[in-house]
Coordinates of C-alpha atoms in Angstrom, one line a residue:
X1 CA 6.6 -207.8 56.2
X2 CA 5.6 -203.7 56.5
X3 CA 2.7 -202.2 58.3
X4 CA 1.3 -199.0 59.2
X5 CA 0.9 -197.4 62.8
X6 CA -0.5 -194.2 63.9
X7 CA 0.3 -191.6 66.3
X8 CA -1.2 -188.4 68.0
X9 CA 1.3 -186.0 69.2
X10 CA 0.6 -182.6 71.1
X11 CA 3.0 -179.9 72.2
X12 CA 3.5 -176.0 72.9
X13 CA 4.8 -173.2 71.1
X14 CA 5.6 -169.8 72.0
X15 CA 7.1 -167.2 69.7
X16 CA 7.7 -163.4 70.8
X17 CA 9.3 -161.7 68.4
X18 CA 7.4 -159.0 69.6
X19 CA 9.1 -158.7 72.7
X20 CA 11.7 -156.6 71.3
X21 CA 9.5 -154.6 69.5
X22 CA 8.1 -154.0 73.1
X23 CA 10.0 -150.7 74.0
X24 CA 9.8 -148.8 70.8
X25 CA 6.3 -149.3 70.5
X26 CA 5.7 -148.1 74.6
X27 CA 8.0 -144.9 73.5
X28 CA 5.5 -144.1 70.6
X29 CA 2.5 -144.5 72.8
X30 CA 4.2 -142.4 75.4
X31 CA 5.1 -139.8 72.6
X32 CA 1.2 -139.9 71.6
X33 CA -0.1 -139.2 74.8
X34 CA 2.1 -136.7 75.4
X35 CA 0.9 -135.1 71.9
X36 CA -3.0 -135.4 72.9
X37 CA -2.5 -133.9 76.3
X38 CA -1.2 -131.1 74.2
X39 CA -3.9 -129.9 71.9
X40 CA -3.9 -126.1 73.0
X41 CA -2.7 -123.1 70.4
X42 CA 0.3 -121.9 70.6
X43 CA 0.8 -118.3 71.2
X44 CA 1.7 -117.6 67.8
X45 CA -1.6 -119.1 67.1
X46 CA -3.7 -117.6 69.1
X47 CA -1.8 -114.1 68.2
X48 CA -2.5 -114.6 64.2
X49 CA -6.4 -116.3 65.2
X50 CA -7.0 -112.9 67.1
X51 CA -5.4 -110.5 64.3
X52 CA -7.9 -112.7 61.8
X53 CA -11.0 -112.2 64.4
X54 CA -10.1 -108.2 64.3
X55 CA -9.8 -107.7 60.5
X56 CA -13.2 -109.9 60.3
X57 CA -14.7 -107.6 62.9
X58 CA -13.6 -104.5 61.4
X59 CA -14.9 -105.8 57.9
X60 CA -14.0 -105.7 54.4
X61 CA -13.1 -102.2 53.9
X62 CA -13.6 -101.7 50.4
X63 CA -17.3 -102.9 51.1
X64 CA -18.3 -98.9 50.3
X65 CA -16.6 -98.8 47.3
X66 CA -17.6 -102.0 46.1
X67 CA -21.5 -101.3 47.0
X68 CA -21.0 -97.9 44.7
X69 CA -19.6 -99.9 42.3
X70 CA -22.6 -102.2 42.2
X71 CA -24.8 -99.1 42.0
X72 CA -23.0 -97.4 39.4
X73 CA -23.6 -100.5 37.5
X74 CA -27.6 -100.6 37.9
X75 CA -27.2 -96.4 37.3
X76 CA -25.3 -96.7 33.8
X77 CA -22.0 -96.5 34.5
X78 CA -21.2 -93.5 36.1
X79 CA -19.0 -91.4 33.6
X80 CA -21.5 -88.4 33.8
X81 CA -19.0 -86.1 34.5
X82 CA -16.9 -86.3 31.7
X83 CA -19.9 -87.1 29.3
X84 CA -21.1 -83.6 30.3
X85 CA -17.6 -82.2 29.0
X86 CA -17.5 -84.5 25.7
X87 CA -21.4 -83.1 24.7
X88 CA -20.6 -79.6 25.4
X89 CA -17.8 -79.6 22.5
X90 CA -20.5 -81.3 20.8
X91 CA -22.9 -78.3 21.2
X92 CA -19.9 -75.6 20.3
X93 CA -19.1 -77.2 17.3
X94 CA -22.7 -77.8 15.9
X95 CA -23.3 -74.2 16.5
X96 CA -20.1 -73.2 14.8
X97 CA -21.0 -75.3 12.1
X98 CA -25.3 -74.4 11.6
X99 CA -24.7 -71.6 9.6
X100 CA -22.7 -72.9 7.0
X101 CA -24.9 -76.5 7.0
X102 CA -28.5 -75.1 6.8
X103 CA -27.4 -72.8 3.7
X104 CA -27.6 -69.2 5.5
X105 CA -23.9 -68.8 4.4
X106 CA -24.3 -69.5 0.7
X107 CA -24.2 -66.1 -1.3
X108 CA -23.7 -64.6 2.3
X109 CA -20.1 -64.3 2.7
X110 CA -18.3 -60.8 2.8
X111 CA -15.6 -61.1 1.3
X112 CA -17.4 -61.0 -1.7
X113 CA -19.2 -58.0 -1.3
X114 CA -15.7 -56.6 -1.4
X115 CA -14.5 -58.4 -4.1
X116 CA -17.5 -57.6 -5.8
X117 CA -17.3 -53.8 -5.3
X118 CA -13.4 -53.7 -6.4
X119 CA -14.6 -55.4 -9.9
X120 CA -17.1 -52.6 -10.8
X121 CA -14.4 -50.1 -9.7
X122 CA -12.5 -51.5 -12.1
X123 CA -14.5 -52.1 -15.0
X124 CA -16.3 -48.5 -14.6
X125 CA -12.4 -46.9 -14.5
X126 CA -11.7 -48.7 -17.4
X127 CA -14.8 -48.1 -19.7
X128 CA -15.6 -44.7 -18.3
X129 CA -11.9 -43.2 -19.7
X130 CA -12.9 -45.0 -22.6
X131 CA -15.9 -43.2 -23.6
X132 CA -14.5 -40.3 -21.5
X133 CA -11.5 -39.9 -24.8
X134 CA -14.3 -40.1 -27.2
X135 CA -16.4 -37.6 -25.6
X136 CA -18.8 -40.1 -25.0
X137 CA -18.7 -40.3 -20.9
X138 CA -22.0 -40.8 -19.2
X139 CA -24.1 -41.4 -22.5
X140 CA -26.1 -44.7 -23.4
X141 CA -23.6 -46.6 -24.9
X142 CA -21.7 -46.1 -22.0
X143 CA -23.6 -47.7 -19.7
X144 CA -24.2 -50.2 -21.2
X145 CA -20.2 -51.1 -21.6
X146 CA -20.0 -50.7 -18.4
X147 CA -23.1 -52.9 -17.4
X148 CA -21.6 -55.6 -19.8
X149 CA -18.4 -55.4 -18.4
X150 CA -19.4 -55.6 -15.2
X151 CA -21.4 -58.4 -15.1
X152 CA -18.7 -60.3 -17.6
X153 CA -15.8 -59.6 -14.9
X154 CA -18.5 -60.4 -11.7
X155 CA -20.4 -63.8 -13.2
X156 CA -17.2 -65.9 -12.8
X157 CA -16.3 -65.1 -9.3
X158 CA -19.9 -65.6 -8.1
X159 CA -20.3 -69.1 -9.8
X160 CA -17.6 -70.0 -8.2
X161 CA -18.6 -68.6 -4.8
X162 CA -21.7 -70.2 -5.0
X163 CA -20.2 -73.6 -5.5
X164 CA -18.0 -73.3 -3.4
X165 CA -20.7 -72.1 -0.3
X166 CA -22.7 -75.4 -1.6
X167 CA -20.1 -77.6 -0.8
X168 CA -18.7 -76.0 2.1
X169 CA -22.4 -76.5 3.5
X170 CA -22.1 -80.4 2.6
X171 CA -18.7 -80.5 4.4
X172 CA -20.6 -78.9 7.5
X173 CA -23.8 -81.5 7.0
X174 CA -21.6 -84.5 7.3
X175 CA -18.9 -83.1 10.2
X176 CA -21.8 -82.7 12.3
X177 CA -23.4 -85.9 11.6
X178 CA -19.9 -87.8 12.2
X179 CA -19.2 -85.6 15.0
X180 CA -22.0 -86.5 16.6
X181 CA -21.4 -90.2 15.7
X182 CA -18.1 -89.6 17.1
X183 CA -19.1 -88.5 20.3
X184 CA -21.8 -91.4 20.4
X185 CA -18.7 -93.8 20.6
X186 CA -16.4 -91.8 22.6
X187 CA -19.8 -91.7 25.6
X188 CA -20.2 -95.2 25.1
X189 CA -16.2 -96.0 25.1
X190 CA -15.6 -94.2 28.3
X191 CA -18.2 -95.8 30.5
X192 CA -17.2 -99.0 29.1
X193 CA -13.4 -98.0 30.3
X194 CA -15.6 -96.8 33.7
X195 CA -16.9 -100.2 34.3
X196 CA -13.6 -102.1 33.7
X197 CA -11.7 -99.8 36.2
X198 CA -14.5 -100.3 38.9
X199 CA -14.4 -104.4 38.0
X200 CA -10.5 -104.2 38.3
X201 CA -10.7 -102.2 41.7
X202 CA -13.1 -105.0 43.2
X203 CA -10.5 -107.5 42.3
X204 CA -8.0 -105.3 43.7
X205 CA -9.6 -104.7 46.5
X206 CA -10.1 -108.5 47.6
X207 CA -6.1 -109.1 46.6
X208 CA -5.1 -105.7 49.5
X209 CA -7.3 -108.0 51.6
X210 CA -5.7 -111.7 51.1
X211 CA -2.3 -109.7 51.8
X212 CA -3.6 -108.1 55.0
X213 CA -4.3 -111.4 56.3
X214 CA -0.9 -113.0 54.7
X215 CA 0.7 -112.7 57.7
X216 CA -1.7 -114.5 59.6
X217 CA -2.0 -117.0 57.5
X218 CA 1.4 -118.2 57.0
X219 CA 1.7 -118.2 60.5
X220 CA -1.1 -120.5 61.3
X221 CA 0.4 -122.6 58.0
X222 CA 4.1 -122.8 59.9
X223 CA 2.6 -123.6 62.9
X224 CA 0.4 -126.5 61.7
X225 CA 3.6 -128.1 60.0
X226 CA 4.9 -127.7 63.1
X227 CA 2.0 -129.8 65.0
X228 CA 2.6 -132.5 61.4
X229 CA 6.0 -133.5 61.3
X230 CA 5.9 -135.0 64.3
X231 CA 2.6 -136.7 64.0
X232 CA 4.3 -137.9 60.3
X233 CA 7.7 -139.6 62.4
X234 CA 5.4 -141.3 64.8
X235 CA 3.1 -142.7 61.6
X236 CA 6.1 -144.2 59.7
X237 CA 7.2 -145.7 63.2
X238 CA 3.8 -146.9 63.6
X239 CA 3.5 -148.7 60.3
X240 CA 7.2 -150.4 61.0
X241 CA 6.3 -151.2 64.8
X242 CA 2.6 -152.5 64.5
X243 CA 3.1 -155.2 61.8
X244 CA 6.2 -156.7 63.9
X245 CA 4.2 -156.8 67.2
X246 CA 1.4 -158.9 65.2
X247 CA 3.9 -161.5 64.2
X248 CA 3.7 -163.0 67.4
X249 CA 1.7 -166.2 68.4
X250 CA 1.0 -168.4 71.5
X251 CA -0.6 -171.5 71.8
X252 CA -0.9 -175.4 71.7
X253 CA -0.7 -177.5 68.6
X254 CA -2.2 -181.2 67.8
X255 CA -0.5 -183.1 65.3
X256 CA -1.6 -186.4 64.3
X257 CA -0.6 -188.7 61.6
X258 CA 0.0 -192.1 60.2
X259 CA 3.6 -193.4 59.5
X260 CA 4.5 -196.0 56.9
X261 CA 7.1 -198.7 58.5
X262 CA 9.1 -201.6 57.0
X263 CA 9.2 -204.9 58.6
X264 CA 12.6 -204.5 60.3
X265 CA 11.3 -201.3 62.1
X266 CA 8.1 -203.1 63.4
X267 CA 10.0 -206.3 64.5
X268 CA 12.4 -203.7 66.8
X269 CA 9.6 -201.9 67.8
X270 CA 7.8 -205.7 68.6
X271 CA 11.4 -207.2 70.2
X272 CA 11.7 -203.9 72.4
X273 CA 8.7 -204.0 73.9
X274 CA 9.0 -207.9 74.5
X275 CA 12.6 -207.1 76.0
X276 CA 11.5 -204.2 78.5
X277 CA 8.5 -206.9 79.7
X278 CA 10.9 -210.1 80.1
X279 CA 13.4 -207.6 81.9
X280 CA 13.0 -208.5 85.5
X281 CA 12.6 -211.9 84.8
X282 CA 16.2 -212.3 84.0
X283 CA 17.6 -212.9 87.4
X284 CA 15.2 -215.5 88.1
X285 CA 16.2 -217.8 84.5
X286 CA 20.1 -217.4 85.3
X287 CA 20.7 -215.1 82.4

């Protein structure tokens, strides 16, 4: 015959694995304290803060040339000066050129006159010992030969003179108008080339300023890896440490719960408990 039977058992437990984790966590505590009692600079901190606190006192000093920079700007550009230079050979060379391109040299040119002159010495040489040998020297007919001759020997030259003073005043018309195109551009390219160099020395002069301060700088950046790698060695033993202390646990614990038992184990549990009742009763029955 089976059964069931219940039973409520209650006992303590204590683990501490934590116990041995005890001493390496105390050192990292003592290592943190240390560390926070110990916030002050350095003197090669305080050395770079107070050459940093000195160039910031003294200023940027390109702050003049940057502020004329800024006013060049809002005055055009500044390249007056050589502006001045570029329209001067502007003004020689229109005035070398104003003759010949307002017309005052066509028919005007000298060397014609002269050319001119030798033709009618020639022609009057020639015709005049003509009619000279025939008697005929000074008369009508001679005149007119020589008139004729003249102006057959002359008309050439001149047409082509002419022409060539007509398009020698073109030429002149459109050098000025490109030279003055010219110098349009070259005005307009070197204030360009003005304002690039003043943009580039503003960049320049913030660059002189970073290095000024580089020393500075990579001193305060040595010096704060020097405060970090420690703090980094005591966060990795931190995160090893802190989750091993949490294992532990202390406390009391209730179990109850209901066995199943055959027949034999509840008559031995039943026949025990009858024996340990009829115990001192066995002296008294002889047994």
């Amino acid at each position: 015959m089976g059964g069931q039977s219940t039973s409520t058992e209650t006992k303590q437990s204590q683990t501490a694995p934590w116990a041995a984790a005890q001493p390496a966590l105390q050192s990292m505590l003592n290592q943190i304290g240390a560390g926070l009692n110990n916030t002050g600079l350095t003197s090669a901190e305080s050395s770079a803060l107070d050459t940093l606190k000195n160039n910031a006192a003294a200023g940027n000093p390109y702050a003049g040339q940057i502020a004329s920079y800024a006013q060049s700007m809002l005055s055009g550009g500044g390249a007056a000066a050589q502006a001045a230079n570029v329209q001067d050979n502007l003004a020689a060379y229109r005035n070398w050129l104003t003759p010949y391109a307002n017309g005052s040299m066509v028919g005007n040119n000298p060397a014609l006159t002269a050319q001119l002159a030798q033709i009618r010495s020639d022609v009057g040489n020639d015709v005049n010992s003509q009619f000279a040998a025939a008697g005929r020297d000074f008369s009508g007919a001679n005149m007119m030969a020589y008139g004729r001759g003249v102006a057959a020997a002359e008309a050439p030259v001149i047409a082509a003179q002419y022409n060539q003073d007509v398009a020698n005043q073109l030429a002149a018309t459109n050098a000025l108008y490109n030279a003055g195109n010219t110098t349009a551009n070259t005005l307009t390219q070197m204030q360009q080339s003005d304002l690039v160099n003043r943009g580039q020395g503003v960049t320049a002069a913030q660059s002189a300023l970073d290095a000024r301060n580089y020393g500075a700088n990579a001193t305060l950046a040595e010096e704060a890896q020097r405060r970090g790698i420690p703090v980094q060695a005591l966060s990795l033993l931190a995160q090893i440490g802190v989750p091993i202390a949490q294992l532990g646990t202390q406390g009391n614990s209730t179990t109850t719960g209901t066995q199943q038992k055959s027949g034999a184990d509840q008559f031995a549990t039943i026949a025990g408990g009858i024996n340990s009742l009829l115990t001192p009763f066995k002296g008294t029955w002889g047994g």
